[in-house]
Short mmCIF file of C-alpha atoms in Angstrom, two decimals:
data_model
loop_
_atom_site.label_atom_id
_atom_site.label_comp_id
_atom_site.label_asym_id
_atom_site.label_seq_id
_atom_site.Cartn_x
_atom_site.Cartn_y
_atom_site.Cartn_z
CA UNK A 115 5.25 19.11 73.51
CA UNK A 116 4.86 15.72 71.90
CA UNK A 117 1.74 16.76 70.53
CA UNK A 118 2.84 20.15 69.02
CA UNK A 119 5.65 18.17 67.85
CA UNK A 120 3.32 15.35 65.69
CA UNK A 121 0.86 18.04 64.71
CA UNK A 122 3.71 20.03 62.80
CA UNK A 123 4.97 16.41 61.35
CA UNK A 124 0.93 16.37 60.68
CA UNK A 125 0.96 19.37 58.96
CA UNK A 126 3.51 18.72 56.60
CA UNK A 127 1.63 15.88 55.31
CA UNK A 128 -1.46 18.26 55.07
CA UNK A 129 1.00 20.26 53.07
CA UNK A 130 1.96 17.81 50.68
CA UNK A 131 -1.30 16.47 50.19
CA UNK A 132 -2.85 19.87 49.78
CA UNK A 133 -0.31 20.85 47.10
CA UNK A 134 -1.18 17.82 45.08
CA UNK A 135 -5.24 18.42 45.85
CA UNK A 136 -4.29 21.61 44.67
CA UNK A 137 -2.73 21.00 41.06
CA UNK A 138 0.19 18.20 41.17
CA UNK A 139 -0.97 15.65 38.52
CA UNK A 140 2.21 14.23 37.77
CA UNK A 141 0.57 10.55 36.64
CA UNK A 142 -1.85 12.18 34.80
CA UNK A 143 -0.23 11.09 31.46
CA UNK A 144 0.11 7.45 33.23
CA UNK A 145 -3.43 7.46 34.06
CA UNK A 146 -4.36 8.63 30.76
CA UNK A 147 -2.63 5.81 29.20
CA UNK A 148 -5.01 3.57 31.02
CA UNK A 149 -7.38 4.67 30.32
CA UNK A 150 -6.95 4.69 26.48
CA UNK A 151 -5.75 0.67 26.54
CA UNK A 152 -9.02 0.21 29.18
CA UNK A 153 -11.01 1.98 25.94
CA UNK A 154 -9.61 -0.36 23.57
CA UNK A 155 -10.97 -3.46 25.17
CA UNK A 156 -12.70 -5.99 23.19
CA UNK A 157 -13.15 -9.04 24.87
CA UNK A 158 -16.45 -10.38 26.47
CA UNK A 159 -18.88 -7.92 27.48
CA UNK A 160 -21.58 -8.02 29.28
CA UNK A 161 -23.93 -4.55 30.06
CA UNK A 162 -24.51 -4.27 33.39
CA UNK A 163 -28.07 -2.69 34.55
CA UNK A 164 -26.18 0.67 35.05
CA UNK A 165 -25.00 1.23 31.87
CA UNK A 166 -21.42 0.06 32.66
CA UNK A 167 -19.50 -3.30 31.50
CA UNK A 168 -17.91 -6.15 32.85
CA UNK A 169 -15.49 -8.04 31.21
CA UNK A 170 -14.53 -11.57 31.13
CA UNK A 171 -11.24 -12.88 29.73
CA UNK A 172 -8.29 -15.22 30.77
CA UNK A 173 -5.34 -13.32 29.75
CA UNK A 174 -3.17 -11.78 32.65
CA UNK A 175 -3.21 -8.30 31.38
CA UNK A 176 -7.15 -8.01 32.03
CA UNK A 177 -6.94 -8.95 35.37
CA UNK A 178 -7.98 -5.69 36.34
CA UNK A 179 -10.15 -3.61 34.88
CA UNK A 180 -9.71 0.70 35.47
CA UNK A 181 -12.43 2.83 34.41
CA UNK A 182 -12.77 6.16 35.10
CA UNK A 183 -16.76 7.33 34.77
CA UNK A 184 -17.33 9.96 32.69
CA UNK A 185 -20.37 12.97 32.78
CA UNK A 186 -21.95 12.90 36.19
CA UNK A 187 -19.99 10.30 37.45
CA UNK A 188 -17.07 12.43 36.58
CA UNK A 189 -14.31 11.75 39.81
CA UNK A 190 -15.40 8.40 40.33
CA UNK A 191 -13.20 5.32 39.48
CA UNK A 192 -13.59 1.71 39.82
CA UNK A 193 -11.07 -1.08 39.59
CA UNK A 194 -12.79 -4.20 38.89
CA UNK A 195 -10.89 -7.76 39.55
CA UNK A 196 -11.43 -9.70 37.03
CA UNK A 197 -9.87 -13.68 37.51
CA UNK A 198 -12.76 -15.57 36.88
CA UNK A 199 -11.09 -19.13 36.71
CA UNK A 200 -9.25 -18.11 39.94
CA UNK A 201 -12.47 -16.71 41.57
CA UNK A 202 -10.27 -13.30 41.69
CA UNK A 203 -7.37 -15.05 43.36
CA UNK A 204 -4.63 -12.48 44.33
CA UNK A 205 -1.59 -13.42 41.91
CA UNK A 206 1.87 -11.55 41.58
CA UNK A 207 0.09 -10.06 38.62
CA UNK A 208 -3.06 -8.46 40.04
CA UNK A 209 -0.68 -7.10 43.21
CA UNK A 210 1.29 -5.76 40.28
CA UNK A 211 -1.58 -4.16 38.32
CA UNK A 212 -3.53 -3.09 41.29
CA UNK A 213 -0.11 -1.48 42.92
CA UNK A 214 0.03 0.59 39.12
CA UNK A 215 -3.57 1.34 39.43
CA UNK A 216 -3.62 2.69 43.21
CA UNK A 217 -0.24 4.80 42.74
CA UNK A 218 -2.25 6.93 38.89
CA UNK A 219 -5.13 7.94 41.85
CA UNK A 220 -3.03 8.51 44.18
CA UNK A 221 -1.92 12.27 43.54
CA UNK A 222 -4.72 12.84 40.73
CA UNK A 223 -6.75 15.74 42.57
CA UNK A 224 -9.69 14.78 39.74
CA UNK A 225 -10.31 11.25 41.32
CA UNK A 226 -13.34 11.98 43.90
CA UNK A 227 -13.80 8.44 45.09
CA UNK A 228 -12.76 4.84 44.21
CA UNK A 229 -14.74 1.34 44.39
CA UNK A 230 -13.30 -1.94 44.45
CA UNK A 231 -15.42 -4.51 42.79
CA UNK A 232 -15.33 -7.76 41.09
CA UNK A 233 -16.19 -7.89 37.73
CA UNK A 234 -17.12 -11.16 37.73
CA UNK A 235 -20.03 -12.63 39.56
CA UNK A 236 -20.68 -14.45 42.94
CA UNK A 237 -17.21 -13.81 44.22
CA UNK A 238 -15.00 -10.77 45.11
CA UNK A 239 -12.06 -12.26 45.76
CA UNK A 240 -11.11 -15.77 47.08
CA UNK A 241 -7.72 -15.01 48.97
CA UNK A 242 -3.78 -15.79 47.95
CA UNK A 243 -3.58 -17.78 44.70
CA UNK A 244 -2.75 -20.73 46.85
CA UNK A 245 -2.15 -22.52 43.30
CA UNK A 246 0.70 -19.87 42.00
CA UNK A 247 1.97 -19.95 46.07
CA UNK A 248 2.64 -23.52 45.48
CA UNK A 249 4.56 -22.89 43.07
CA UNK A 250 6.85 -20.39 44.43
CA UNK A 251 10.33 -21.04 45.96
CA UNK A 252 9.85 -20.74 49.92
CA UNK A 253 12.33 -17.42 49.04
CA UNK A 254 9.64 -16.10 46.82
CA UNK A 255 6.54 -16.21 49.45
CA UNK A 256 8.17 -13.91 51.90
CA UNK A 257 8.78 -10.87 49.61
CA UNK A 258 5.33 -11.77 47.48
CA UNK A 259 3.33 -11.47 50.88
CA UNK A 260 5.39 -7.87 52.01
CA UNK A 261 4.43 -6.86 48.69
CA UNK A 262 0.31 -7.94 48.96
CA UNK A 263 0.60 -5.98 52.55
CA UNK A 264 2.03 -3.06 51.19
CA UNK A 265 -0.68 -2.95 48.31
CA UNK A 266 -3.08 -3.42 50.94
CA UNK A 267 -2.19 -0.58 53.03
CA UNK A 268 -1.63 1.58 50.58
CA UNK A 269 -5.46 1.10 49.40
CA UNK A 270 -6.05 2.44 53.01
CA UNK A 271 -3.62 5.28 52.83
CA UNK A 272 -5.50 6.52 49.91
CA UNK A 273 -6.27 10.21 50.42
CA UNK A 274 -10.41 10.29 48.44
CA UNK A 275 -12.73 8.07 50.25
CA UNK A 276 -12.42 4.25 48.72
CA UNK A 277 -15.71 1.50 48.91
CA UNK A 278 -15.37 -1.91 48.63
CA UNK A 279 -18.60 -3.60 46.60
CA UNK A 280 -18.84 -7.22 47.76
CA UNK A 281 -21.04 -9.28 45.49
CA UNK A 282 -20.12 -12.43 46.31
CA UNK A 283 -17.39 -14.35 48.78
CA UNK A 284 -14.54 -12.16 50.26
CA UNK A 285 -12.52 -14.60 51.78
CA UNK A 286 -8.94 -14.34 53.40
CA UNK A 287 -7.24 -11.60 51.80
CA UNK A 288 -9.79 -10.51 49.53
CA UNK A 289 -11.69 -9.47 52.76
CA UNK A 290 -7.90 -7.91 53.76
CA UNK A 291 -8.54 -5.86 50.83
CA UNK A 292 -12.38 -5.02 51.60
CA UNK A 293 -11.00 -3.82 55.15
CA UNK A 294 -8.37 -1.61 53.91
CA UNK A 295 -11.49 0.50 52.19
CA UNK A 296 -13.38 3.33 53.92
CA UNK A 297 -17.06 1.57 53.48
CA UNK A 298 -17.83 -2.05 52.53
CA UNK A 299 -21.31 -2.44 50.98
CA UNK A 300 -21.58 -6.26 50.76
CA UNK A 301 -24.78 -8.22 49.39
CA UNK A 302 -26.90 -10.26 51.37
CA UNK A 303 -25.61 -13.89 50.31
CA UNK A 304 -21.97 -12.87 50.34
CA UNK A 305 -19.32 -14.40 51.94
CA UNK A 306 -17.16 -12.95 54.27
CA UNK A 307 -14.63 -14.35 56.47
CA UNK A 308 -10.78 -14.72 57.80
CA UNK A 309 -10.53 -17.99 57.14
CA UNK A 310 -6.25 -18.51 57.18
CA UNK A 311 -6.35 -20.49 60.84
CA UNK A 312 -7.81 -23.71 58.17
CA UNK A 313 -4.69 -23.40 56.72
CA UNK A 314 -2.72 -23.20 59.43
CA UNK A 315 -1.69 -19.47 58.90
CA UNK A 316 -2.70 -16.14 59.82
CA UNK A 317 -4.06 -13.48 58.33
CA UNK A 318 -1.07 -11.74 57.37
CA UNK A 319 -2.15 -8.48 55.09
CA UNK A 320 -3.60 -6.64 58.07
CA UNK A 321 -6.63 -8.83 59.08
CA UNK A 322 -5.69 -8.98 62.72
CA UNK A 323 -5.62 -5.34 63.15
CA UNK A 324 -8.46 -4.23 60.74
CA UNK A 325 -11.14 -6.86 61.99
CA UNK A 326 -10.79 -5.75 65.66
CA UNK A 327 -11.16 -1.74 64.47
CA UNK A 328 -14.03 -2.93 62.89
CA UNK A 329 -15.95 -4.92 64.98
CA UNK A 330 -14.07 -5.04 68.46
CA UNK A 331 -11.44 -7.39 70.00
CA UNK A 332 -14.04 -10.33 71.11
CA UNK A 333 -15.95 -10.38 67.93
CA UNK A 334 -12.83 -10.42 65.56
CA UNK A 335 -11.00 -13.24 67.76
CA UNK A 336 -14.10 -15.53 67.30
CA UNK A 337 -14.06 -15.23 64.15
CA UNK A 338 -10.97 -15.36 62.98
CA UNK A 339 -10.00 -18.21 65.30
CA UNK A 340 -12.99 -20.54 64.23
CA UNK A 341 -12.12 -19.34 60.31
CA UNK A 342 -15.37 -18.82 60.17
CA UNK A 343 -17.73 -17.08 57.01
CA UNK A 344 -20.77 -14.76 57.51
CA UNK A 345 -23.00 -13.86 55.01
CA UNK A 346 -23.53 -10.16 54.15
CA UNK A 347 -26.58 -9.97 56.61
CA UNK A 348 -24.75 -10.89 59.29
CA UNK A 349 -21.57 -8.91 58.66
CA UNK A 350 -23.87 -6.26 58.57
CA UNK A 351 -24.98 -6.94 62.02
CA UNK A 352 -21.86 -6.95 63.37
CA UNK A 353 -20.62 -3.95 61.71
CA UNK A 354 -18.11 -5.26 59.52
CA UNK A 355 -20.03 -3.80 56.23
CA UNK A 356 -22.21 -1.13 56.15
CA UNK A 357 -25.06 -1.65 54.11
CA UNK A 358 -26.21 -5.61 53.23
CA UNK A 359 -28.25 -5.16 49.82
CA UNK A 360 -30.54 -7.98 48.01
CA UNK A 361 -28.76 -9.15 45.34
CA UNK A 362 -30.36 -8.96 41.90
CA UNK A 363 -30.45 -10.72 38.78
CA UNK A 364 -26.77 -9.32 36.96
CA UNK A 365 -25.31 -10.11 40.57
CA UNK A 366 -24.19 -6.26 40.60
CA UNK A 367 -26.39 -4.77 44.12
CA UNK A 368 -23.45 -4.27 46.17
CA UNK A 369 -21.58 -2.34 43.04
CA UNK A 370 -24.99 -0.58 42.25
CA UNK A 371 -25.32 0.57 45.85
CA UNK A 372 -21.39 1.77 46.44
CA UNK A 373 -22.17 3.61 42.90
CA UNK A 374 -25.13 5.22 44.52
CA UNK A 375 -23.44 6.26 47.49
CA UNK A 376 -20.03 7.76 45.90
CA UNK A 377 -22.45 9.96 44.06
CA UNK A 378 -23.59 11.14 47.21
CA UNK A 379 -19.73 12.19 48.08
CA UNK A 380 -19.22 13.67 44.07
CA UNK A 381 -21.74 16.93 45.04
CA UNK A 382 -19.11 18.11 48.11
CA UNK A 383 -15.94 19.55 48.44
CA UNK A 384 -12.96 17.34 47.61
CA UNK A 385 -10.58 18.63 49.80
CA UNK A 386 -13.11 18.96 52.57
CA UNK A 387 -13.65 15.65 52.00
CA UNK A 388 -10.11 14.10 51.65
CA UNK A 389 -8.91 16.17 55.20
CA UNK A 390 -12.14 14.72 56.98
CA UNK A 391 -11.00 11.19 56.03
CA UNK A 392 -7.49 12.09 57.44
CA UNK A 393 -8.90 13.78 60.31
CA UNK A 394 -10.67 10.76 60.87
CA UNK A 395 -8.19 8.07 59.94
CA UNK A 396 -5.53 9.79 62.18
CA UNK A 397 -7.42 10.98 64.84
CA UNK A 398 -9.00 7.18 65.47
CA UNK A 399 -5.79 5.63 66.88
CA UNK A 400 -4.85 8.24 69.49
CA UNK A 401 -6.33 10.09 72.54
CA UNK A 402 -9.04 12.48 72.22
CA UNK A 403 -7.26 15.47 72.92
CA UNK A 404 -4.46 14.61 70.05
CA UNK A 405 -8.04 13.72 68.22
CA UNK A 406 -9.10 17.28 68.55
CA UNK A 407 -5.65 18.85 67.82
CA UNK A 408 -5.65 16.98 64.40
CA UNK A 409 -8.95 18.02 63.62
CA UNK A 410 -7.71 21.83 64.00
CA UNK A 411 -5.18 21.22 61.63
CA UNK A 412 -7.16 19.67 58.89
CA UNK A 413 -9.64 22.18 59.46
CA UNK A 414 -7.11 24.73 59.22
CA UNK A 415 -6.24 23.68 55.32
CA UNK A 416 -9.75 24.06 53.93
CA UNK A 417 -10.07 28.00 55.49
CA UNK A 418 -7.48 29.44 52.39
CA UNK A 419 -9.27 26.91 49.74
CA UNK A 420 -11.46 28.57 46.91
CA UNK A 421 -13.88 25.72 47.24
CA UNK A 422 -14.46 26.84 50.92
CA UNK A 423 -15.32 30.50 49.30
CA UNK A 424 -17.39 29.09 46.38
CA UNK A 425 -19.57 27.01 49.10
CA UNK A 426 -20.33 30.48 50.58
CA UNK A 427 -21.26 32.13 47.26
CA UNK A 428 -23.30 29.20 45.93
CA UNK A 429 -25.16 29.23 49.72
CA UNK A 430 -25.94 33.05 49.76
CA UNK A 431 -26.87 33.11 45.54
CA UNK A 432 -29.13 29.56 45.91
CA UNK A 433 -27.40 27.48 43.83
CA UNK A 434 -25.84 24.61 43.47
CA UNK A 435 -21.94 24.60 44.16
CA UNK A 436 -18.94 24.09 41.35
CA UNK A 437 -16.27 22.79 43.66
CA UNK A 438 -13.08 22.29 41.95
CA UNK A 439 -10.53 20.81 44.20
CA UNK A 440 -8.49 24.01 44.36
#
């Protein structure tokens, strides 16, 4: 009974996400409006060896950068953290700005796939702005933390498949953030590492639950307890990223490779995609027999998708398939 009873509370979040797969683009104007002031830019730029840009500047309302690729890369979007004094510090303003950014992909049933990166190099993100935290009332910290959490999970509660590109150190929360994505693609000199036991904390935006899923219960207390940092080979050994890349020259591999591999996801289905991530997701935490009864009902909201019948007609005519999210 229990489980008939969560897969119907399951299926009403199919429902909802479905619908908005299906045509709910509520933000669109929002997003749209991003991406207009992100075209309007004209600070420092630097080409990157893809074609893209980084961009360096000091002023608080750049420190994130939302682009959404264009022609083949159509669906993909990539929010670049861009604090370079602050090595990408996380400040009231970038939990702000990355909160706006997450909630204009959330329900946009164009957005195929989103990578975190830094845009600036040899770091992706140093932690808490322990600077600005001094600074706060002891009031302040409580509600600024809940907030960085909630940004956090939400990150990992987003419905297309999110990759975090670490090109340099992900340290304390900014390896939070990294473990709140789908896939981590980290380069080989990166550092990664729960380091908040130095400071006589914890981590506290879902490190103690994340590391363990990711590497097991032993592994995660070792490291979190010494506050140790690995470099990208060795996460890579242990399972905490995926790939470990050689870094090159514009200090861009890890973004280069997460690129490469969310064009791998464009091709397919995108709401085949997004229910195999919830399948997934949901099905992880509980018994296999739940497992298998979520997997039904995330199977069961592709069958009445056109998508599903254009993958049949572009199989039996030989062609490639025009998936549309509907």
């Amino acid at each position: 009974m229990a489980v008939i009873v969560g897969c119907r509370v399951l299926l009403q979040s199919f429902r909802q996400q479905t619908g908005t797969i299906d045509g709910v683009c509520r933000l669109k104007d929002h997003a749209k409006y991003l991406q207009n002031l992100l075209n309007n830019k004209l600070q420092y730029i630097r080409p990157t060896s893809n074609g893209a840009t980084r961009h360096f500047s000091s002023d608080a309302k750049d420190d994130l950068s939302v682009r959404y690729l264009d022609g083949e890369d159509s669906g993909i979007v990539v929010f670049g953290i861009n604090r370079p004094k602050q090595k990408n510090a996380i400040s009231k303003n970038l939990v702000n700005m990355m909160t706006e950014a997450v909630e204009s992909v959330k329900k946009n049933n164009k957005v195929r796939t989103v990578i975190i990166c830094s845009m600036v190099p040899g770091i992706f993100c140093a932690g808490a702005d322990l600077k600005e935290r001094a600074k706060m009332q002891q009031s302040e910290v409580g509600p600024f933390v809940s907030k960085a959490r909630s940004l956090i999970s939400e990150i990992g509660n987003l419905p297309m498949p999110t990759i975090a590109a670490i090109d340099g150190a992900a340290l304390g929360g900014g390896l939070e953030m990294a473990l709140s994505c789908d896939i981590r693609i980290a380069s080989n000199h990166a550092k990664l590492g729960l380091t908040e036991t130095k400071l006589a904390i914890i981590p506290g935006a879902g490190g103690t639950q994340r590391l363990p899923r990711a590497i097991g219960v032993a592994l995660a207390k070792e490291l979190i307890f010494s506050a140790r940092a690995i470099d990208g080979t060795e996460a890579k050994r242990l399972g905490l990223v995926s790939h470990a890349v050689e870094q090159n020259k514009s200090g861009d591999a890890a973004y280069l490779r997460a690129l490469e591999l969310a064009r791998e996801f464009n091709p397919n289905g995108p709401i085949a995609i997004r229910m195999a991530k919830l399948a997934i997701s949901q099905g992880i935490e509980v018994d296999l027999n739940t497992g298998l009864a979520i997997e039904e009902a995330c199977y069961a909201q592709v069958i009445p998708t056109k998508d599903r019948l254009e993958g049949l007609a572009a199989f039996k005519e030989k062609r490639p398939p025009r998936f549309k999210g509907e």
